[in-house]
Amino acid sequence: EADIYQTPRYLVIGTGKKITLECSQTMGHDKMYWYQQDPGMELHLIHYSYGVNSTEKGDLSSESTVSRIRTEHFPLTLESARPSHTSQYLCASSGRGPNYGYTFGSGTRLTVV
Amino acid sequence: AQSVAQPEDQVNVAEGNPLTVKCTYSVSGNPYLFWYVQYPNRGLQFLLKYITGDNLVKGSYGFEAEFNKSQTSFHLKKPSALVSDSALYFCAVSPSDYKLSFGAGTTVTVRA
């Protein structure tokens, strides 16, 4: 039973298109995160949010943007997709206090052709 | 700044043998330590965590991990590995600012 949902699971789009990757969680978590991961490789934090109207850039520079208008929703947008954006994007959320750990979505695998 | 090192890119074991996946960490203050597993084309699944208390932590699917403060290590172990344990394993650490830092991952292959 998934408490954090990512759509779409797979996406193939052309260069220059604008796309939004959706992430929603039903746990009421304050904190949400976006990670970028190449297949079988390490995770890189690209964005995070500690609550509504709070967004911060992560450790890895990314051309994407995020918004947090509602607690449960944390979409990621690419204004103009490029082949270098081809990757897997993982969304996660966590509750109050660092001891809660993260709950991850199933990911969106993006291919830009 | 915190960091995690997983010194082995790959671990290969035979089914039924003990499995160990190594992790060392660096963090200011008391560490919050986690292990996650990732199966192909999926997100990460939580296995276990150490916050405080007993140094030996038991988690899902028969896994356990031992926190060793003097060696700054948090190795993942399973007494008898299964073929279905073949996956990518990530160690992670968090200080008080809640952001988890992940290791590079270790690919575990259990052969029948």
PDB file of C-alpha atoms in Angstrom:
ATOM      1  CA  GLU A   1       0.000   0.000   0.000  1.00  0.00           C
ATOM      2  CA  ALA A   2       1.680   3.176  -1.221  1.00  0.00           C
ATOM      3  CA  ASP A   3       1.372   6.333   0.831  1.00  0.00           C
ATOM      4  CA  ILE A   4       3.341   8.426  -1.602  1.00  0.00           C
ATOM      5  CA  TYR A   5       2.405   8.456  -5.256  1.00  0.00           C
ATOM      6  CA  GLN A   6       4.372   9.479  -8.294  1.00  0.00           C
ATOM      7  CA  THR A   7       2.992   9.880 -11.794  1.00  0.00           C
ATOM      8  CA  PRO A   8       3.758   9.020 -14.463  1.00  0.00           C
ATOM      9  CA  ARG A   9       5.867   5.914 -13.859  1.00  0.00           C
ATOM     10  CA  TYR A  10       7.466   6.159 -17.274  1.00  0.00           C
ATOM     11  CA  LEU A  11       7.651   9.131 -19.637  1.00  0.00           C
ATOM     12  CA  VAL A  12       9.268   9.534 -23.050  1.00  0.00           C
ATOM     13  CA  ILE A  13       9.189  13.046 -24.462  1.00  0.00           C
ATOM     14  CA  GLY A  14      10.864  15.140 -27.103  1.00  0.00           C
ATOM     15  CA  THR A  15      13.540  17.743 -26.525  1.00  0.00           C
ATOM     16  CA  GLY A  16      12.206  21.184 -25.654  1.00  0.00           C
ATOM     17  CA  LYS A  17       8.934  20.003 -24.130  1.00  0.00           C
ATOM     18  CA  LYS A  18       7.725  21.240 -20.774  1.00  0.00           C
ATOM     19  CA  ILE A  19       6.921  18.493 -18.297  1.00  0.00           C
ATOM     20  CA  THR A  20       5.694  18.198 -14.727  1.00  0.00           C
ATOM     21  CA  LEU A  21       6.349  15.165 -12.576  1.00  0.00           C
ATOM     22  CA  GLU A  22       3.708  14.695  -9.920  1.00  0.00           C
ATOM     23  CA  CYS A  23       4.249  13.621  -6.332  1.00  0.00           C
ATOM     24  CA  SER A  24       1.577  13.361  -3.662  1.00  0.00           C
ATOM     25  CA  GLN A  25       1.583  11.901  -0.168  1.00  0.00           C
ATOM     26  CA  THR A  26      -1.286  11.065   2.157  1.00  0.00           C
ATOM     27  CA  MET A  27       0.653  10.931   5.421  1.00  0.00           C
ATOM     28  CA  GLY A  28       0.527  14.622   6.280  1.00  0.00           C
ATOM     29  CA  HIS A  29       4.310  14.831   6.222  1.00  0.00           C
ATOM     30  CA  ASP A  30       5.791  18.308   6.398  1.00  0.00           C
ATOM     31  CA  LYS A  31       9.010  17.487   4.569  1.00  0.00           C
ATOM     32  CA  MET A  32       9.290  16.383   0.975  1.00  0.00           C
ATOM     33  CA  TYR A  33      12.258  15.719  -1.286  1.00  0.00           C
ATOM     34  CA  TRP A  34      13.179  15.089  -4.912  1.00  0.00           C
ATOM     35  CA  TYR A  35      16.130  12.901  -5.794  1.00  0.00           C
ATOM     36  CA  GLN A  36      17.669  12.204  -9.191  1.00  0.00           C
ATOM     37  CA  GLN A  37      19.136   8.765  -9.756  1.00  0.00           C
ATOM     38  CA  ASP A  38      20.763   7.227 -12.805  1.00  0.00           C
ATOM     39  CA  PRO A  39      20.056   3.463 -13.024  1.00  0.00           C
ATOM     40  CA  GLY A  40      21.808   1.559 -10.277  1.00  0.00           C
ATOM     41  CA  MET A  41      23.644   4.626  -9.096  1.00  0.00           C
ATOM     42  CA  GLU A  42      23.600   6.892  -6.053  1.00  0.00           C
ATOM     43  CA  LEU A  43      20.849   9.336  -5.229  1.00  0.00           C
ATOM     44  CA  HIS A  44      21.361  13.064  -5.628  1.00  0.00           C
ATOM     45  CA  LEU A  45      19.129  15.508  -3.751  1.00  0.00           C
ATOM     46  CA  ILE A  46      17.886  18.180  -6.170  1.00  0.00           C
ATOM     47  CA  HIS A  47      15.065  19.869  -4.215  1.00  0.00           C
ATOM     48  CA  TYR A  48      13.455  19.756  -0.805  1.00  0.00           C
ATOM     49  CA  SER A  49      10.689  21.419   1.126  1.00  0.00           C
ATOM     50  CA  TYR A  50      10.083  21.722   4.851  1.00  0.00           C
ATOM     51  CA  GLY A  51       6.494  22.841   4.484  1.00  0.00           C
ATOM     52  CA  VAL A  52       3.991  24.849   2.470  1.00  0.00           C
ATOM     53  CA  ASN A  53       5.584  27.701   0.512  1.00  0.00           C
ATOM     54  CA  SER A  54       9.056  26.460   1.467  1.00  0.00           C
ATOM     55  CA  THR A  55      11.395  25.132  -1.238  1.00  0.00           C
ATOM     56  CA  GLU A  56      15.163  24.808  -1.333  1.00  0.00           C
ATOM     57  CA  LYS A  57      17.688  23.610  -3.862  1.00  0.00           C
ATOM     58  CA  GLY A  58      19.537  20.432  -3.012  1.00  0.00           C
ATOM     59  CA  ASP A  59      23.122  19.329  -3.286  1.00  0.00           C
ATOM     60  CA  LEU A  60      23.015  18.681  -7.037  1.00  0.00           C
ATOM     61  CA  SER A  61      22.335  21.589  -9.340  1.00  0.00           C
ATOM     62  CA  SER A  62      19.231  21.038 -11.408  1.00  0.00           C
ATOM     63  CA  GLU A  63      17.413  23.009 -14.099  1.00  0.00           C
ATOM     64  CA  SER A  64      14.100  21.863 -12.677  1.00  0.00           C
ATOM     65  CA  THR A  65      11.835  23.846 -10.372  1.00  0.00           C
ATOM     66  CA  VAL A  66       9.407  22.793  -7.648  1.00  0.00           C
ATOM     67  CA  SER A  67       6.448  24.243  -5.801  1.00  0.00           C
ATOM     68  CA  ARG A  68       4.724  23.444  -2.510  1.00  0.00           C
ATOM     69  CA  ILE A  69       1.317  25.055  -2.418  1.00  0.00           C
ATOM     70  CA  ARG A  70      -0.313  22.218  -0.503  1.00  0.00           C
ATOM     71  CA  THR A  71       1.191  19.942   2.136  1.00  0.00           C
ATOM     72  CA  GLU A  72       0.428  16.790   0.204  1.00  0.00           C
ATOM     73  CA  HIS A  73       1.639  17.904  -3.231  1.00  0.00           C
ATOM     74  CA  PHE A  74       5.218  18.557  -4.422  1.00  0.00           C
ATOM     75  CA  PRO A  75       5.427  18.687  -8.240  1.00  0.00           C
ATOM     76  CA  LEU A  76       8.678  19.031 -10.179  1.00  0.00           C
ATOM     77  CA  THR A  77       8.747  20.920 -13.476  1.00  0.00           C
ATOM     78  CA  LEU A  78      11.200  21.022 -16.348  1.00  0.00           C
ATOM     79  CA  GLU A  79      10.502  24.021 -18.588  1.00  0.00           C
ATOM     80  CA  SER A  80      12.466  22.680 -21.554  1.00  0.00           C
ATOM     81  CA  ALA A  81      13.531  19.060 -21.411  1.00  0.00           C
ATOM     82  CA  ARG A  82      16.899  17.965 -22.791  1.00  0.00           C
ATOM     83  CA  PRO A  83      18.464  14.505 -23.261  1.00  0.00           C
ATOM     84  CA  SER A  84      20.736  15.253 -20.280  1.00  0.00           C
ATOM     85  CA  HIS A  85      17.587  15.202 -18.111  1.00  0.00           C
ATOM     86  CA  THR A  86      17.089  11.512 -18.851  1.00  0.00           C
ATOM     87  CA  SER A  87      17.120   9.822 -15.447  1.00  0.00           C
ATOM     88  CA  GLN A  88      14.944   8.401 -12.705  1.00  0.00           C
ATOM     89  CA  TYR A  89      13.322  10.917 -10.359  1.00  0.00           C
ATOM     90  CA  LEU A  90      12.387   9.773  -6.871  1.00  0.00           C
ATOM     91  CA  CYS A  91      10.101  11.667  -4.516  1.00  0.00           C
ATOM     92  CA  ALA A  92      10.196  11.119  -0.747  1.00  0.00           C
ATOM     93  CA  SER A  93       8.593  12.522   2.376  1.00  0.00           C
ATOM     94  CA  SER A  94       9.344  12.420   6.083  1.00  0.00           C
ATOM     95  CA  GLY A  95       7.510  13.190   9.291  1.00  0.00           C
ATOM     96  CA  ARG A  96       8.499  15.403  12.186  1.00  0.00           C
ATOM     97  CA  GLY A  97      11.891  14.683  13.681  1.00  0.00           C
ATOM     98  CA  PRO A  98      14.864  13.097  11.945  1.00  0.00           C
ATOM     99  CA  ASN A  99      14.120   9.665  13.372  1.00  0.00           C
ATOM    100  CA  TYR A 100      11.166   9.089  11.086  1.00  0.00           C
ATOM    101  CA  GLY A 101      13.270   8.384   8.017  1.00  0.00           C
ATOM    102  CA  TYR A 102      11.914   8.709   4.531  1.00  0.00           C
ATOM    103  CA  THR A 103       9.077   7.099   2.614  1.00  0.00           C
ATOM    104  CA  PHE A 104       9.792   6.892  -1.107  1.00  0.00           C
ATOM    105  CA  GLY A 105       7.545   6.850  -4.120  1.00  0.00           C
ATOM    106  CA  SER A 106       8.061   4.325  -6.922  1.00  0.00           C
ATOM    107  CA  GLY A 107       9.800   6.876  -9.096  1.00  0.00           C
ATOM    108  CA  THR A 108       9.369   8.362 -12.560  1.00  0.00           C
ATOM    109  CA  ARG A 109      11.719   7.160 -15.250  1.00  0.00           C
ATOM    110  CA  LEU A 110      12.137  10.020 -17.720  1.00  0.00           C
ATOM    111  CA  THR A 111      13.613   9.642 -21.190  1.00  0.00           C
ATOM    112  CA  VAL A 112      14.141  12.717 -23.337  1.00  0.00           C
ATOM    113  CA  VAL A 113      14.728  11.982 -27.008  1.00  0.00           C
TER     114      VAL A 113
ATOM    115  CA  ALA B   1      28.520  18.125   6.778  1.00  0.00           C
ATOM    116  CA  GLN B   2      27.541  14.497   6.966  1.00  0.00           C
ATOM    117  CA  SER B   3      28.645  11.733   4.622  1.00  0.00           C
ATOM    118  CA  VAL B   4      28.295   8.016   4.125  1.00  0.00           C
ATOM    119  CA  ALA B   5      30.734   5.567   2.586  1.00  0.00           C
ATOM    120  CA  GLN B   6      29.843   2.170   1.226  1.00  0.00           C
ATOM    121  CA  PRO B   7      33.258   0.769   0.345  1.00  0.00           C
ATOM    122  CA  GLU B   8      32.025  -2.114  -1.794  1.00  0.00           C
ATOM    123  CA  ASP B   9      30.276  -1.516  -5.106  1.00  0.00           C
ATOM    124  CA  GLN B  10      29.254  -5.170  -5.278  1.00  0.00           C
ATOM    125  CA  VAL B  11      28.838  -8.067  -2.876  1.00  0.00           C
ATOM    126  CA  ASN B  12      28.394 -11.594  -4.164  1.00  0.00           C
ATOM    127  CA  VAL B  13      27.388 -14.476  -1.917  1.00  0.00           C
ATOM    128  CA  ALA B  14      25.926 -17.941  -2.283  1.00  0.00           C
ATOM    129  CA  GLU B  15      22.404 -18.599  -1.081  1.00  0.00           C
ATOM    130  CA  GLY B  16      22.402 -19.732   2.539  1.00  0.00           C
ATOM    131  CA  ASN B  17      25.661 -17.966   3.370  1.00  0.00           C
ATOM    132  CA  PRO B  18      25.932 -14.927   5.622  1.00  0.00           C
ATOM    133  CA  LEU B  19      25.572 -11.535   3.939  1.00  0.00           C
ATOM    134  CA  THR B  20      27.297  -8.352   5.098  1.00  0.00           C
ATOM    135  CA  VAL B  21      27.040  -4.929   3.472  1.00  0.00           C
ATOM    136  CA  LYS B  22      29.434  -2.368   4.898  1.00  0.00           C
ATOM    137  CA  CYS B  23      28.731   1.256   5.775  1.00  0.00           C
ATOM    138  CA  THR B  24      30.744   3.936   7.559  1.00  0.00           C
ATOM    139  CA  TYR B  25      29.566   7.431   8.292  1.00  0.00           C
ATOM    140  CA  SER B  26      30.673  10.884   9.316  1.00  0.00           C
ATOM    141  CA  VAL B  27      28.316  13.283  11.061  1.00  0.00           C
ATOM    142  CA  SER B  28      28.362  15.963  13.732  1.00  0.00           C
ATOM    143  CA  GLY B  29      26.573  14.927  16.880  1.00  0.00           C
ATOM    144  CA  ASN B  30      24.523  11.790  17.317  1.00  0.00           C
ATOM    145  CA  PRO B  31      23.819   9.978  14.072  1.00  0.00           C
ATOM    146  CA  TYR B  32      20.475   8.723  12.838  1.00  0.00           C
ATOM    147  CA  LEU B  33      21.299   5.790  10.580  1.00  0.00           C
ATOM    148  CA  PHE B  34      19.168   3.997   8.024  1.00  0.00           C
ATOM    149  CA  TRP B  35      19.298   1.172   5.509  1.00  0.00           C
ATOM    150  CA  TYR B  36      17.153   1.079   2.393  1.00  0.00           C
ATOM    151  CA  VAL B  37      16.822  -1.501  -0.370  1.00  0.00           C
ATOM    152  CA  GLN B  38      15.958  -0.835  -4.003  1.00  0.00           C
ATOM    153  CA  TYR B  39      14.707  -3.417  -6.462  1.00  0.00           C
ATOM    154  CA  PRO B  40      14.976  -2.769 -10.221  1.00  0.00           C
ATOM    155  CA  ASN B  41      12.793   0.076 -11.512  1.00  0.00           C
ATOM    156  CA  ARG B  42      11.394   0.776  -8.053  1.00  0.00           C
ATOM    157  CA  GLY B  43      11.726   3.334  -5.294  1.00  0.00           C
ATOM    158  CA  LEU B  44      13.602   2.708  -2.066  1.00  0.00           C
ATOM    159  CA  GLN B  45      12.137   0.540   0.674  1.00  0.00           C
ATOM    160  CA  PHE B  46      12.960   1.083   4.332  1.00  0.00           C
ATOM    161  CA  LEU B  47      14.773  -1.821   6.022  1.00  0.00           C
ATOM    162  CA  LEU B  48      15.797  -0.571   9.457  1.00  0.00           C
ATOM    163  CA  LYS B  49      17.046   2.386  11.442  1.00  0.00           C
ATOM    164  CA  TYR B  50      19.193   3.232  14.445  1.00  0.00           C
ATOM    165  CA  ILE B  51      18.221   6.237  16.528  1.00  0.00           C
ATOM    166  CA  THR B  52      19.291   5.367  20.045  1.00  0.00           C
ATOM    167  CA  GLY B  53      19.367   2.418  22.417  1.00  0.00           C
ATOM    168  CA  ASP B  54      20.507  -1.105  21.634  1.00  0.00           C
ATOM    169  CA  ASN B  55      23.371  -1.147  19.149  1.00  0.00           C
ATOM    170  CA  LEU B  56      21.919  -4.169  17.364  1.00  0.00           C
ATOM    171  CA  VAL B  57      18.900  -3.219  15.309  1.00  0.00           C
ATOM    172  CA  LYS B  58      16.573  -5.743  13.720  1.00  0.00           C
ATOM    173  CA  GLY B  59      14.639  -4.879  10.583  1.00  0.00           C
ATOM    174  CA  SER B  60      12.566  -6.248   7.749  1.00  0.00           C
ATOM    175  CA  TYR B  61      13.166  -9.514   5.843  1.00  0.00           C
ATOM    176  CA  GLY B  62      15.538 -10.923   8.490  1.00  0.00           C
ATOM    177  CA  PHE B  63      18.090  -8.129   8.194  1.00  0.00           C
ATOM    178  CA  GLU B  64      19.891  -6.571  11.128  1.00  0.00           C
ATOM    179  CA  ALA B  65      22.556  -3.928  11.569  1.00  0.00           C
ATOM    180  CA  GLU B  66      25.032  -3.140  14.296  1.00  0.00           C
ATOM    181  CA  PHE B  67      25.881   0.410  15.285  1.00  0.00           C
ATOM    182  CA  ASN B  68      29.530   0.798  16.283  1.00  0.00           C
ATOM    183  CA  LYS B  69      30.254   4.292  17.518  1.00  0.00           C
ATOM    184  CA  SER B  70      34.018   3.870  17.916  1.00  0.00           C
ATOM    185  CA  GLN B  71      34.380   2.636  14.341  1.00  0.00           C
ATOM    186  CA  THR B  72      31.617   4.932  13.008  1.00  0.00           C
ATOM    187  CA  SER B  73      30.117   1.966  11.221  1.00  0.00           C
ATOM    188  CA  PHE B  74      26.628   0.598  10.627  1.00  0.00           C
ATOM    189  CA  HIS B  75      27.039  -2.668   8.720  1.00  0.00           C
ATOM    190  CA  LEU B  76      23.987  -4.506   7.428  1.00  0.00           C
ATOM    191  CA  LYS B  77      23.855  -8.256   8.002  1.00  0.00           C
ATOM    192  CA  LYS B  78      21.735 -11.261   7.270  1.00  0.00           C
ATOM    193  CA  PRO B  79      22.665 -14.695   8.644  1.00  0.00           C
ATOM    194  CA  SER B  80      21.417 -16.665   5.638  1.00  0.00           C
ATOM    195  CA  ALA B  81      21.004 -14.888   2.302  1.00  0.00           C
ATOM    196  CA  LEU B  82      18.246 -15.628  -0.202  1.00  0.00           C
ATOM    197  CA  VAL B  83      18.280 -15.193  -3.969  1.00  0.00           C
ATOM    198  CA  SER B  84      15.443 -12.717  -3.494  1.00  0.00           C
ATOM    199  CA  ASP B  85      17.793 -10.496  -1.452  1.00  0.00           C
ATOM    200  CA  SER B  86      19.583  -9.562  -4.680  1.00  0.00           C
ATOM    201  CA  ALA B  87      19.105  -5.801  -4.951  1.00  0.00           C
ATOM    202  CA  LEU B  88      20.774  -2.424  -4.475  1.00  0.00           C
ATOM    203  CA  TYR B  89      21.307  -1.424  -0.855  1.00  0.00           C
ATOM    204  CA  PHE B  90      21.765   2.127   0.423  1.00  0.00           C
ATOM    205  CA  CYS B  91      23.027   3.297   3.784  1.00  0.00           C
ATOM    206  CA  ALA B  92      21.986   6.787   4.904  1.00  0.00           C
ATOM    207  CA  VAL B  93      22.735   9.158   7.778  1.00  0.00           C
ATOM    208  CA  SER B  94      20.913  12.186   9.112  1.00  0.00           C
ATOM    209  CA  PRO B  95      21.939  14.802  11.647  1.00  0.00           C
ATOM    210  CA  SER B  96      19.509  17.196  13.233  1.00  0.00           C
ATOM    211  CA  ASP B  97      18.536  19.055  10.059  1.00  0.00           C
ATOM    212  CA  TYR B  98      16.574  16.054   8.774  1.00  0.00           C
ATOM    213  CA  LYS B  99      18.216  15.781   5.356  1.00  0.00           C
ATOM    214  CA  LEU B 100      19.369  12.260   4.701  1.00  0.00           C
ATOM    215  CA  SER B 101      22.711  11.733   3.004  1.00  0.00           C
ATOM    216  CA  PHE B 102      22.945   8.493   1.077  1.00  0.00           C
ATOM    217  CA  GLY B 103      25.900   6.308   0.263  1.00  0.00           C
ATOM    218  CA  ALA B 104      26.670   5.344  -3.323  1.00  0.00           C
ATOM    219  CA  GLY B 105      24.939   1.997  -2.924  1.00  0.00           C
ATOM    220  CA  THR B 106      26.073  -1.624  -2.914  1.00  0.00           C
ATOM    221  CA  THR B 107      24.740  -4.147  -5.405  1.00  0.00           C
ATOM    222  CA  VAL B 108      24.117  -7.493  -3.752  1.00  0.00           C
ATOM    223  CA  THR B 109      23.952 -10.626  -5.866  1.00  0.00           C
ATOM    224  CA  VAL B 110      22.952 -13.877  -4.216  1.00  0.00           C
ATOM    225  CA  ARG B 111      23.562 -16.907  -6.428  1.00  0.00           C
ATOM    226  CA  ALA B 112      21.540 -20.076  -6.119  1.00  0.00           C
TER     227      ALA B 112
END
